Each structure stands twice: as structure tokens, then as C-alpha cells.
XYZ file of C-alpha atoms in Angstrom:
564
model
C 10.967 19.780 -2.929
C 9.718 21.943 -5.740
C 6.512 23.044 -5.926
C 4.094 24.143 -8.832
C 0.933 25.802 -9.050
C -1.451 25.873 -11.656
C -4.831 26.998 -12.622
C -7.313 25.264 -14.753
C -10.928 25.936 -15.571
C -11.146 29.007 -13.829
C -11.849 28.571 -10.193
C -9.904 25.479 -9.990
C -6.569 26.139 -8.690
C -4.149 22.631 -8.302
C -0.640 23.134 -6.843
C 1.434 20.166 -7.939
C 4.059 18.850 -5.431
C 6.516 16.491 -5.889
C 6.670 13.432 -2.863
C 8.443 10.444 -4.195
C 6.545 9.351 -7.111
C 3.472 10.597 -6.367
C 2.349 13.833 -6.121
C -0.051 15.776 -4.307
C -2.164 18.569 -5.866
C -4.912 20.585 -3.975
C -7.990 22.573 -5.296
C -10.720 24.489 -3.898
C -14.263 23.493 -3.613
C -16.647 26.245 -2.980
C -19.839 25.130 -2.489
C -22.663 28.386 -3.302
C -26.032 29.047 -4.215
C -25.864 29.823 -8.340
C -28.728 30.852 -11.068
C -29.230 28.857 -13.658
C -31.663 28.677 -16.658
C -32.886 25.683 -18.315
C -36.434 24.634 -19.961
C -37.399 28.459 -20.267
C -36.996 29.080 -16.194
C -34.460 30.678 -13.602
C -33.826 28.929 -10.559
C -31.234 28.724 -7.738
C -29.507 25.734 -7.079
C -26.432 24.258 -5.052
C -23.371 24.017 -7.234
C -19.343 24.151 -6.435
C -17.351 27.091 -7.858
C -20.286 28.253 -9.288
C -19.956 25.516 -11.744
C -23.047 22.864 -13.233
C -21.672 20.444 -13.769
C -19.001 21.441 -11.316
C -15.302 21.635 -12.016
C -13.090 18.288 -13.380
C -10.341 17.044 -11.211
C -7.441 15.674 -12.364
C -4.615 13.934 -11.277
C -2.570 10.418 -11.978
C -2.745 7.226 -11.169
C -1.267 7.340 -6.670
C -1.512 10.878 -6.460
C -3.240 12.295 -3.629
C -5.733 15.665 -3.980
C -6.277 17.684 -0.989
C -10.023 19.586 -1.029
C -10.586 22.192 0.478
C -14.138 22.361 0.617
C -15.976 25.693 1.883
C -19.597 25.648 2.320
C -21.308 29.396 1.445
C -24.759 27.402 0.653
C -27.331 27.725 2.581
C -27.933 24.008 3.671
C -25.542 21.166 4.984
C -23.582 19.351 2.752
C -20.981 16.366 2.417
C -18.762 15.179 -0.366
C -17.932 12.067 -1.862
C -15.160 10.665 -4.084
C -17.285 8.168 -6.097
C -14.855 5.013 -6.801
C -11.650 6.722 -4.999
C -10.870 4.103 -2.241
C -9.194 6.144 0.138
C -6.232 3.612 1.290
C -7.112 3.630 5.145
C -8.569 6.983 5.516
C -12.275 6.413 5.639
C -12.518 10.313 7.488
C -13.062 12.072 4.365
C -14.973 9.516 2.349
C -17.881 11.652 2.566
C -21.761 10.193 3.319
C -23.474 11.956 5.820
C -23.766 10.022 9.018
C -21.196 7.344 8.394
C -17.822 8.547 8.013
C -18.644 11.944 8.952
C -21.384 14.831 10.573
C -21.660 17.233 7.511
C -20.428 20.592 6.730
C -22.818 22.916 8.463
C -23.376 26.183 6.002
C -20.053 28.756 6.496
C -17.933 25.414 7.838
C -15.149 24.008 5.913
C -13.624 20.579 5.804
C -10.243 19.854 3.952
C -10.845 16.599 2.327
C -7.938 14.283 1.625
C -8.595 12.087 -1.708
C -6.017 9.469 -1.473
C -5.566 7.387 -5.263
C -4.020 4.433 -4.826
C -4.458 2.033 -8.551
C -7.351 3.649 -9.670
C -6.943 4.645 -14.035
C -9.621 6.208 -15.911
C -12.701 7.649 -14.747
C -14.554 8.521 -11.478
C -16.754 11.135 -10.365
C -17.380 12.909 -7.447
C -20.470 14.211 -5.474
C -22.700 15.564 -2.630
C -23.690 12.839 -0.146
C -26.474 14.073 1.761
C -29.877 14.440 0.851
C -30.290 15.299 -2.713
C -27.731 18.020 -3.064
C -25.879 15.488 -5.611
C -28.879 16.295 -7.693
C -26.549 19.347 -8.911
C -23.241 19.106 -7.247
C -20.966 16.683 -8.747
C -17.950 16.406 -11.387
C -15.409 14.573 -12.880
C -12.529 12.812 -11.543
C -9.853 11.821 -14.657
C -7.373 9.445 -13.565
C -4.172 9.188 -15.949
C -1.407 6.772 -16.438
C 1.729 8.058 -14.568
C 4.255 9.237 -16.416
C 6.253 7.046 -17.654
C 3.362 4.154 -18.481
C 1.256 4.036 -21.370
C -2.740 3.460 -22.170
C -3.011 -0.169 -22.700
C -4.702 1.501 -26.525
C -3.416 3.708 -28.507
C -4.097 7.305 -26.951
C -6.943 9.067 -28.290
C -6.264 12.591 -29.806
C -8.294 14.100 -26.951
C -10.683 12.834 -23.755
C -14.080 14.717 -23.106
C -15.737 13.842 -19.982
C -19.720 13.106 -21.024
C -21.778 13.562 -17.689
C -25.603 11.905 -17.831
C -28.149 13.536 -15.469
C -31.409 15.065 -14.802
C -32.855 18.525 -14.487
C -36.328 19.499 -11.990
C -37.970 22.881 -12.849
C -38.631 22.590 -9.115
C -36.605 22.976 -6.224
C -35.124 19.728 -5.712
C -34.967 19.519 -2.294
C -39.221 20.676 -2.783
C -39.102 17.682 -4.791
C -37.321 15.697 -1.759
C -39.386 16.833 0.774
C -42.770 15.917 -0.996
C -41.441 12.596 -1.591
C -40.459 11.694 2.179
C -44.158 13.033 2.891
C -46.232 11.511 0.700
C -44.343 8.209 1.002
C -44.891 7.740 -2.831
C -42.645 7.545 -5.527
C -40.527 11.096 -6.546
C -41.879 12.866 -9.114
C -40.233 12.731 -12.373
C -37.306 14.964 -13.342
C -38.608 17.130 -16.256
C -35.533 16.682 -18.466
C -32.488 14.413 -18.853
C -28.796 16.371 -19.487
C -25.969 15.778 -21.230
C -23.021 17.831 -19.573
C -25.782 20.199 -17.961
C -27.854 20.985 -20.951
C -31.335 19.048 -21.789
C -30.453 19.260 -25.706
C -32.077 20.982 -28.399
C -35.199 18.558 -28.600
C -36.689 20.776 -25.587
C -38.009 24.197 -25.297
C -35.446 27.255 -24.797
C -32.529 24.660 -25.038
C -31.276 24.978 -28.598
C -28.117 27.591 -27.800
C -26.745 26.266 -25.157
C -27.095 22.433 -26.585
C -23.262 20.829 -25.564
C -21.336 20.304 -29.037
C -18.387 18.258 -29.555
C -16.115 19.646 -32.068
C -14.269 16.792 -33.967
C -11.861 16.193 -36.439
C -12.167 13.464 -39.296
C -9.740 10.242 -38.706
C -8.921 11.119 -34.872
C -9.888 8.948 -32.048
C -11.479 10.912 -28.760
C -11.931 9.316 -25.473
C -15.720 9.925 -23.854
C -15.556 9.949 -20.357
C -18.959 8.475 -18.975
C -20.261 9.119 -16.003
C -24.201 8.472 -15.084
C -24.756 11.004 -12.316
C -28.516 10.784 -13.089
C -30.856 10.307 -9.978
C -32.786 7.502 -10.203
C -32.427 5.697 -13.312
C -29.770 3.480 -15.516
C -29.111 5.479 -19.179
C -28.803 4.575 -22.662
C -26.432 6.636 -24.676
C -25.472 6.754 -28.483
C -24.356 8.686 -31.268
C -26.043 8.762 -34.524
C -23.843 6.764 -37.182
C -21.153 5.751 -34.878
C -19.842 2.896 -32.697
C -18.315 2.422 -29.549
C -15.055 0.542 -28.319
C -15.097 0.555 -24.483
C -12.230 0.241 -22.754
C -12.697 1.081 -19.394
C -15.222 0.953 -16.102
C -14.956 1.953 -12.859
C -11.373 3.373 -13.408
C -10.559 -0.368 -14.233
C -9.117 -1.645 -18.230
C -11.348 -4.194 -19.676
C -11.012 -5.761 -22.633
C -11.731 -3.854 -25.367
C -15.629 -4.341 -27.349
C -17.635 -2.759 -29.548
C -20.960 -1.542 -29.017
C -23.142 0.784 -31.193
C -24.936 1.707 -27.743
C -23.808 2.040 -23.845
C -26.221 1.256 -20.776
C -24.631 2.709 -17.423
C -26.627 2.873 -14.672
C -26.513 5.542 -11.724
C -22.676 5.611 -10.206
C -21.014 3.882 -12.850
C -18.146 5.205 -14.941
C -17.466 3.730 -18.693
C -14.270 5.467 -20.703
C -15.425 4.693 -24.404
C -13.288 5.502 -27.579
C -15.063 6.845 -30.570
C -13.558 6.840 -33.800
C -14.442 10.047 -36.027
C -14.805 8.131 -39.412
C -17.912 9.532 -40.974
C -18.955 11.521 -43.523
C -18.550 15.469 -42.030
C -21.700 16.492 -40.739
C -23.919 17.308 -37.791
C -24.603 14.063 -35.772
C -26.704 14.015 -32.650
C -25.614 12.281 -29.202
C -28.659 11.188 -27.290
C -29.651 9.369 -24.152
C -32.912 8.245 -22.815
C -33.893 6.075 -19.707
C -33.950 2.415 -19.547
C -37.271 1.407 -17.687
C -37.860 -2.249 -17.676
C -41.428 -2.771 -16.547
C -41.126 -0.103 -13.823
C -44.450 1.143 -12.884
C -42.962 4.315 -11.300
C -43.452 7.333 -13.085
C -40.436 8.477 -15.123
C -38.619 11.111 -17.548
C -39.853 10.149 -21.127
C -38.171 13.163 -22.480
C -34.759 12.202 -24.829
C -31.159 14.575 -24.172
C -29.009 14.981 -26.909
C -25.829 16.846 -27.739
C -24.432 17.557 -31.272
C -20.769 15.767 -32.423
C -19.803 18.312 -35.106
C -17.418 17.608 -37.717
C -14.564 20.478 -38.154
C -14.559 21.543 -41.742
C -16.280 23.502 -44.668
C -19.052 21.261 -45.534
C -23.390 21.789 -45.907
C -24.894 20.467 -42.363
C -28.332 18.206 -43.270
C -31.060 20.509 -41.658
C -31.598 18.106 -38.756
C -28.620 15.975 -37.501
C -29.705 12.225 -37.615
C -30.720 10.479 -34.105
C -28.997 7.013 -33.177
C -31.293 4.225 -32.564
C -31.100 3.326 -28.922
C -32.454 -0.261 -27.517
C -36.069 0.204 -26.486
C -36.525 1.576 -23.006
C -38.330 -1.548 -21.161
C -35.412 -4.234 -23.459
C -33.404 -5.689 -20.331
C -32.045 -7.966 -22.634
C -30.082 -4.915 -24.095
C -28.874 -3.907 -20.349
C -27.738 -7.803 -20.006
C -25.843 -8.165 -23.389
C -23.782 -4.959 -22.549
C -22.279 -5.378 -18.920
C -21.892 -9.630 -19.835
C -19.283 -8.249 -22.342
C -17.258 -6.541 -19.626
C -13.949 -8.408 -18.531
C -11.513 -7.296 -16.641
C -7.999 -6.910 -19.181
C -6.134 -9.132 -16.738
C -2.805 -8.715 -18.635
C 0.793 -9.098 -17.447
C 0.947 -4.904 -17.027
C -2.474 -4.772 -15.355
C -2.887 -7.885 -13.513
C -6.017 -8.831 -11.605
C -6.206 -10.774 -8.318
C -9.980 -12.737 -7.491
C -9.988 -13.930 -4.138
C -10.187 -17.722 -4.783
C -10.726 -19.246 -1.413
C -13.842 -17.279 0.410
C -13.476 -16.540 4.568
C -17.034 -15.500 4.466
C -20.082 -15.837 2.335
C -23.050 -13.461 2.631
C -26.267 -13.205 1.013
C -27.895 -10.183 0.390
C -31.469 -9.539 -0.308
C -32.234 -6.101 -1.844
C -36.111 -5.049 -1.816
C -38.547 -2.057 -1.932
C -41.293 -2.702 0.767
C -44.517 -1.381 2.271
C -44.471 0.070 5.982
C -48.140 1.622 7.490
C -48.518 5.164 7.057
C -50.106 5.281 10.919
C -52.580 7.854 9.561
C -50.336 10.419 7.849
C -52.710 12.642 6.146
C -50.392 13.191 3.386
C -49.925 9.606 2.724
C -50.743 8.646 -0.795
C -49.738 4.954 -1.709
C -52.632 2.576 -1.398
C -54.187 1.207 1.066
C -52.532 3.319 3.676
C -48.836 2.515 3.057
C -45.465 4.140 2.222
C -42.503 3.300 0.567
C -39.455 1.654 2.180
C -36.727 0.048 1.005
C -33.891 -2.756 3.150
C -31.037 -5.036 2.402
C -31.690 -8.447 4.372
C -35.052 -6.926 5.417
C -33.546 -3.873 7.600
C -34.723 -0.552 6.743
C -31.361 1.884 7.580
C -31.868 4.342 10.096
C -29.203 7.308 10.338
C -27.580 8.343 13.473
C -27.218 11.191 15.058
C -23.360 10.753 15.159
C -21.296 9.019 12.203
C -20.937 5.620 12.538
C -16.822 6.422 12.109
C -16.608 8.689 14.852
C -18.589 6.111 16.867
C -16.011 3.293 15.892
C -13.240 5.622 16.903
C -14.183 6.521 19.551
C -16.229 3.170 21.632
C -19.235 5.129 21.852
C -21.690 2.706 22.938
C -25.468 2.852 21.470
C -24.933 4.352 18.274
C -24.639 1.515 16.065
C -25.395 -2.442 16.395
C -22.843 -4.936 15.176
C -25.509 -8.139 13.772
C -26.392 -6.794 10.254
C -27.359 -10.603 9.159
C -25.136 -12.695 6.737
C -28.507 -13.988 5.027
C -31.804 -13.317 4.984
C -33.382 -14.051 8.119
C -36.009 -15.814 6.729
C -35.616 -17.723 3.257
C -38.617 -17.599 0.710
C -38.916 -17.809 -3.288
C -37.552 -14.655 -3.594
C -38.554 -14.043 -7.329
C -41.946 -15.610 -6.762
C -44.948 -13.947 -8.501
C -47.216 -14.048 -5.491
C -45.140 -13.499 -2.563
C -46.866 -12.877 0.854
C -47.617 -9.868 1.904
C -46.605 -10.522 5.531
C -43.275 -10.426 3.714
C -43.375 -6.712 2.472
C -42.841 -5.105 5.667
C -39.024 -4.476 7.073
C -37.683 -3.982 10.111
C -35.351 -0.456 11.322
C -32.443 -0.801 11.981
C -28.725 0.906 12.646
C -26.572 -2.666 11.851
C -23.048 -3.245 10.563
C -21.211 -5.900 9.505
C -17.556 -6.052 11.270
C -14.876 -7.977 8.867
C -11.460 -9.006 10.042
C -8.282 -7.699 8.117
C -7.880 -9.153 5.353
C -10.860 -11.038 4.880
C -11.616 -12.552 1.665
C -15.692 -12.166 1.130
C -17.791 -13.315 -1.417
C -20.890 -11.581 -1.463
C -24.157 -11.865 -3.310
C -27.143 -9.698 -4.025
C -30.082 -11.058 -4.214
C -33.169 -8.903 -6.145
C -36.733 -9.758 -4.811
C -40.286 -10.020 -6.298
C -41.372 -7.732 -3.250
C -43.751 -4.831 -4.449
C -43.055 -5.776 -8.938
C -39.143 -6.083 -8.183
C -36.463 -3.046 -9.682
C -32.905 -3.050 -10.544
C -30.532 -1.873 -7.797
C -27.222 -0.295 -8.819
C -25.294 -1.274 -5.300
C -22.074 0.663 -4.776
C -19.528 -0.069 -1.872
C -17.263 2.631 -0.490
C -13.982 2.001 -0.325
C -13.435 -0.845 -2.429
C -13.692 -1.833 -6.012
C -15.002 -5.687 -6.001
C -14.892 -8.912 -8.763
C -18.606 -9.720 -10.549
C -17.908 -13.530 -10.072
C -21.350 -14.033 -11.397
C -25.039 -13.320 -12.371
C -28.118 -14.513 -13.516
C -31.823 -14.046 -12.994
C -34.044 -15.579 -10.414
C -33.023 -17.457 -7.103
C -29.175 -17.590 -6.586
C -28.126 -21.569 -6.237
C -25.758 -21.476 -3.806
C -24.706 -25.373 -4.992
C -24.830 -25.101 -9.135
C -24.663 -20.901 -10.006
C -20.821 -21.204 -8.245
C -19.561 -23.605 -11.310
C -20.467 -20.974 -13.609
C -18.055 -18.481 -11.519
C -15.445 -16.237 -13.844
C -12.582 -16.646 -11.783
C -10.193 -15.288 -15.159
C -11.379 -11.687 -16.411
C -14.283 -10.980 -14.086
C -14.831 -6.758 -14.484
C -13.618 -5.346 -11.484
C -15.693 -2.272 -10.643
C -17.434 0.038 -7.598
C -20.680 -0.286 -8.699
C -23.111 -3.118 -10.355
C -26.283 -3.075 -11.420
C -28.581 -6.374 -9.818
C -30.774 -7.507 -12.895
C -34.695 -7.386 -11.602
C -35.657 -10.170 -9.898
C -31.824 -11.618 -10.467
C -28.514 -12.069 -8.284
C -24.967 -10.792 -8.692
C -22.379 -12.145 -7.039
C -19.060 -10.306 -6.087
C -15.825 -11.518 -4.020
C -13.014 -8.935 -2.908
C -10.486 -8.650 0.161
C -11.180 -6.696 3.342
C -7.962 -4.803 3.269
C -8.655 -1.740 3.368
C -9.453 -0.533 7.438
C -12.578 1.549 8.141
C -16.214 2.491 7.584
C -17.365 1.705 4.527
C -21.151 2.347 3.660
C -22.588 0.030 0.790
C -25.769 1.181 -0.525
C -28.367 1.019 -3.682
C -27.318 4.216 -6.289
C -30.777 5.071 -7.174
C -31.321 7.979 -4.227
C -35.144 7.274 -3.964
C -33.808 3.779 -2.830
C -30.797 4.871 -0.490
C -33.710 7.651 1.084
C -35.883 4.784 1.863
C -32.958 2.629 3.322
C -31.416 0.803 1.465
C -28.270 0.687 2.384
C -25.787 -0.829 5.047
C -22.145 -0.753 6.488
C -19.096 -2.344 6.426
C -16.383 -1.956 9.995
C -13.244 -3.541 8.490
C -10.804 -4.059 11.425
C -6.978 -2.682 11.208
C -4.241 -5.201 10.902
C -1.374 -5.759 13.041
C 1.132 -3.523 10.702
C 1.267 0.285 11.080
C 0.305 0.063 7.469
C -2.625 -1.512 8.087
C -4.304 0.313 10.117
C -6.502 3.468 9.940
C -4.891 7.024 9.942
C -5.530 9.203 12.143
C -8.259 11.431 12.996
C -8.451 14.901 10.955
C -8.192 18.003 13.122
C -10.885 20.261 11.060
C -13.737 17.066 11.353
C -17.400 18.916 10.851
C -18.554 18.597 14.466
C -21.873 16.687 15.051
């Protein structure tokens, strides 16, 4: 066995060994308390190596990264692998409470990311409170040697990382939200790889450039890792052809714009065929009719053309859809289809063990006299799936499972709603708003094949929900807006090319149906990506059972597991 070690962007240290085909690499993860400037002010905040946004992994397609993740900050913390799924090892999935207790400050945890068919791009991430505010990075996911891009391979890839920037401390910013039981305040600035863009004050210098050359092809690895919001991106001049989401191959489109909403990965080839000059990349939010209050503020970057040429004085702006245009959202992800070619097949489940029916919703509980309460009429935020309002344990749900520890968890999360209504009604009761708490899973046999449909609801004005399952990428059967038909919507299924991704975005007041195969054995959390939503409780778990084979069943427990 030969082994080689490596070092890449500076505190990232890989050692590469060779195990069959695959191989296994390992880096260090240190997670600190760093200073950083932005919008004219200092601050502290929680990054890895030192590093916003924090270092890139990479790695091939079945290769295996081993983590070893120190925590030197000053609050708990928990990682996730956004999109990996982790082949029977649920123990070092990452979110706080379900698949394990988190790293305490001075613990460690060595994290085991296991690839199995994953290609292209996926991110990682803090999973507990808001740390992911700052800590998170890139996962790039190549072909194996040997194999090919299903494209011709771009000249270079350039991971492009959306987020959002608070003067304040975030976890202030956390804390005022949980008691005021209002909405979060606002971010103060959107970020393109870290930097809010030259449009905003003290931000010129360190504006992120992109150095091109004229007639070669570079890949833009997307990743929305903003907080609470879906994106629009562009580049002034210049059109898209995606050809990737989720770590998935679609079939290849154009576009002159992306949407990408919070967890969701696009990789996007951009041809550099203009005239040599200074173009601008921007993003801004998407909105819809939210009445929440939001970042207005526009990020942008600068794609610079190598060369001796005269810049124009002010790089030109792309024209993005308008920020409340759903229609825009819609066009975009209907184009995505899986590539579902004879080198990258796909596999929909066709014939369904179980059917559920999920309702997502953002409800009103009573405040019971909280002084700092400042919604109307004496009521707080909450949010449910199938009208249950999460509530986290004291122990992870895993290490429940594992172990048959009794009252931690309850296994009657509801297939469907337990009570039916006109879900996208304009006047909906308000004896409807309020949720129940609740600690409920949903156990699946091995190998179950499960269709599975989210349901948006009129509740409160209705929102979009970007709903991302652990473990498991899924097929987008289907979509449309209002009530889901359980009768006519499934003759419309795609059953040929549907996209085949970790994360989807449920239209407002619209359904989405998915189908995949409960194959892989563990504790899977499925939850709504926008983290005021997922703090309010929306989310839920899956316990998929092992199988009969050795290889079907969970590994075993790690020795270094955080302790509770």
C-alpha cells in the first residue's frame, strides 16, 4: 500500500491512500474563533482553519475523506456533509441531536465522509444553531480516473459560494430571534465567495475577481450557503450552460440567469467569448411576496478578461429576473432533467411501497405572556411538517436507535396530514395555525420504495421551503401549484429524466413530489433549508431499518462519539 501526502490551500493537509479503487484521503478541520472585516467593521466569528469561506475538499467520485475535526471555538459545534450520503454510516452525518451530541469546545470528532456515486458539487457545513452562518466550504467531486465529464472539460473549475454577512454577532442575531418570536433580522449584505462586492462601503479591494482567458470554458461551482433565502446569480453579457445539480449530470441548458435556493449545488459552464473587459457577477434575493423583512442589498464579483486592453470605468451589471418573479424560479428548475444516459443511468422507483403526504407550514403558537414577544396579537413564530412542531432531544435520536433507549423519540410521525383542509385556501381558519410538539419519526423497512410529496400551505401568507433529506438524493416525479391531486397530478409523473437531487425547493402554496429507495440504513433527518424555518421546527426524521446482508446494515459505532 503506498501512501501520499499532500498539502493544498494551506492548512489543508490530504494524505492520499490507495484501497482498491478508491482511495481515502484525510484533512484537518480546525474549528477557531477568527477576525474578519467586512462593511467597514471588525468582528470575530466561527470559521475552520481560520478560513471564510473555509477550506475546499476534494476528492473523486467513491473515495472516502476522513475529518478530523478539532473544536478550539468557544461554543459547540457539529458538521455536516451537505449531499454526501454516507453509505450506512449515519454516525458522522452531522446535525446536532440526531445522528450525534455535538463537539463540546476543546473535543474532537474524526468524521468519516464516505462517497459512494456522488460527481460534481456539494458543500459542507456547521449543523447546530447558526454556526453554518460562517462555517462551511466546498466539496468537488471528480470523475475517477479513468472516466470522462459527460462535456468537454472546462479549462478550469472555480467554486462560486452565495451567502450572507451580519455586522452583528450572529448568534446575537439568533438569540433575539428565538426571543422575540419574530422574524430574524435581515443580514446586512449578501457575499460572493466571502466578500459583499464593490457596490458596498469599504468592500472595493477585497471584491472576488475571476481572472479569465478569451475562448476557454471554466466550470462555476455553485453553492447557495445563504441563510434564509433562494439566490439569483448572473454575469453581465454572458450565458450559462448547466450541467450539473446536486452532484448529479443533467442535461445540458442554457440560461442567461441561475436561481438556487439555500442547500442546493448547480455546476454551470461559462464560455469566455466576449469582448475583453471588466464584467460584473452579481446576485440578489428572490422574494416572492414575502412579507418578512429581507437583504435588498445586490453582491457582485468582477470576471476579468486577461489581456492588455482599456477597462470601461464601471463594469456592466447583468439583468437578473425581478426579485418577487416566481415564474423565473419555475422556468429554471422545470428545465432540469436528469442525463439518464447509458454511462450515467438513472433508476425511478416505479412501483411505490409507501405514499406519504407532507404538509410544510409556518404557524402561530401563544406567546403565554413573554414580555419580549413581538408578533401580533400575542403570538410567535413556529413552523411543522404534518402539523408537528420538532422538538430536540437531549440525546441523538441515533444513539437512541442504537442503543433501545426508551422515551427519547416516538415512532408515529403521520403519513398525511391529520386533518385534510384546502390547503392553499385564501382564508384558512385560524384554529388551523397552531401545531402540535413533537419528537416523531418515521421507521421505513429496507429497501422501501417511497414516494413522497410536499405539500406548501396558505397558513400565515404561505413561503417556499427548500426541503433537504440526509442521506439520500431523491427523483422530482412532479410539481405544480396548489392542492396536490392524488388521482390526476400522478399522470403527469416524469418517470424518464426526472433531476435527481438532495434538495428541492416547494413552490409557495404548491406541491413537489419525490420517490426514492430506502436503502441506505440509519437516521436520516429531513428538514426545510431556510434555518429560520428548521429553528422553528420544521423538520423530521427518517429510521431506515438494516437488511438481512452484512452489507446492509449499519456500521458500527465510532469510538471518539462527542458524549451527550
Amino acid at each position: 500500500m503506498k501512501i501520499f501526502a499532500l498539502q493544498f490551500l494551506g492548512f489543508l493537509l490530504l494524505a492520499t491512500i490507495f484501497a482498491s479503487e478508491a482511495l481515502v484521503r484525510r484533512a484537518t478541520f480546525v474549528v477557531q474563533e477568527t477576525s474578519y472585516t467586512r462593511l467597514c467593521e471588525t468582528k470575530k466569528i466561527l470559521t475552520v482553519n481560520g478560513q471564510f469561506p473555509g477550506p475546499t475538499l476534494y476528492a473523486e467520485t467513491g473515495d472516502t475523506i476522513i475529518v478530523d475535526v478539532q473544536n478550539k471555538g468557544n461554543q459547540n459545534i457539529t458538521l455536516h456533509w451537505h449531499g454526501v450520503k454516507q453509505p450506512r454510516n449515519p454516525w458522522t452525518d452531522g446535525p446536532e441531536f440526531i445522528t450525534q451530541c455535538p463537539i463540546k469546545p476543546g473535543g474532537r470528532f474524526s468524521q468519516q465522509v464516505i462517497l459512494s456515486d456522488e460527481q460534481g458539487t456539494l458543500w459542507w457545513h456547521a449543523h447546530s444553531d447558526w454556526s453554518r452562518a460562517t462555517v462551511y466550504g466546498a466539496i468537488v467531486i471528480r470523475p475517477k480516473k479513468g472516466t470522462n465529464y459527460p462535456f468537454p472539460k472546462p479549462d478550469k473549475e472555480v467554486p462560486i459560494i452565495l451567502g450572507n454577512w451580519w455586522k452583528s454577532d450572529v448568534e446575537e442575531v439568533l438569540q433575539e430571534f428565538i426571543r422575540t418570536g419574530a422574524d430574524p433580522n435581515a443580514s446586512d449584505a449578501l457575499t460572493i465567495n466571502g466578500q459583499p462586492g464593490d457596490l458596498l462601503p469599504c468592500s472595493k479591494q477585497d471584491t472576488f475577481k475571476m481572472i479569465v482567458d478569451y475562448g476557454k470554458t471554466y466550470m462555476l461551482r455553485m453553492i447557495n450557503a445563504g441563510m434564509n433565502n433562494i439566490f439569483l446569480f448572473g454575469i453581465a453579457n454572458h450565458t450559462f450552460t448547466i450541467v450539473g445539480q446536486d452532484a448529479a449530470y443533467v442535461k445540458p441548458f442554457k440560461s442567461d440567469y441561475i436561481s438556487i435556493t439555500p442547500g442546493q449545488t448547480l455546476d454551470v459552464l461559462l464560455e469566455a467569448n466576449q469582448a475583453p473587459d471588466h464584467y460584473y457577477m452579481a446576485s440578489k434575493l428572490y422574494i416572492g411576496v414575502s412579507r418578512n423583512p429581507f437583504d435588498s442589498s445586490t453582491t457582485t464579483a468582477i470576471l476579468e478578461y486577461r489581456g492588455n486592453y482599456t477597462a470601461s470605468s464601471s463594469p456592466l451589471l447583468p439583468i437578473l429576473p425581478n426579485i418577487t418573479n416566481s415564474t423565473a424560479l419555475e422556468s429554471f428548475s422545470g428545465r432540469l432533467r436528469s442525463l439518464a444516459s447509458a454511462a450515467h443511468p438513472i433508476n425511478v422507483p416505479l412501483n411505490v411501497d409507501k405514499k406519504f403526504l407532507f404538509t410544510v407550514s409556518v404557524n402561530f403558537v401563544a406567546c403565554n405572556n413573554t414580555v419580549d414577544c413581538r408578533t401580533a396579537n400575542n403570538l410567535r413564530l413556529r413552523a411543522s411538517i404534518n402539523n408537528i412542531t420538532f422538538q430536540s432531544p437531549k440525546i441523538d435520536i441515533l444513539e437512541a436507535y442504537y442503543r433501545g433507549i426508551n422515551g427519547i423519540y416516538g415512532d408515529d410521525f403521520p403519513a398525511n396530514p391529520p386533518l385534510e383542509f384546502d390547503y392553499t385556501a385564501v382564508n384558512i381558519s385560524n384554529a388551523l395555525r397552531t401545531p402540535r410538539n413533537g419528537t416523531e419519526v418515521r421507521v421505513l423497512p429496507f429497501n422501501t420504495t417511497v414516494e413522497l410529496v410536499y405539500q406548501g400551505t396558505n397558513l400565515l401568507g404561505g413561503s417556499e421551503h427548500p426541503m433537504h433529506l440526509h442521506g439520500y438524493s431523491f427523483y422530482v416525479v412532479g410539481s405544480g401549484l396548489g392542492n396536490f391531486n392524488r388521482t390526476e397530478d400522478p399522470k403527469r409523473y416524469n418517470l424518464v429524466d426526472p433531476p435527481l437531487v438532495n434538495t428541492i425547493n416547494v413552490p409557495r402554496n404548491g406541491w413537489i413530489a419525490t420517490r426514492f429507495r430506502a436503502d441506505n440504513p440509519g437516521v436520516w433527518l429531513m428538514h426545510c433549508h431556510f434555518e429560520r424555518h428548521i429553528t422553528w421546527g420544521m423538520e423530521m426524521t427518517f429510521i431506515v431499518r438494516n437488511g438481512k446482508r452484512s452489507d446492509q446494515k449499519m456500521l458500527s459505532r465510532p469510538s471518539d462519539m462527542p458524549p451527550c
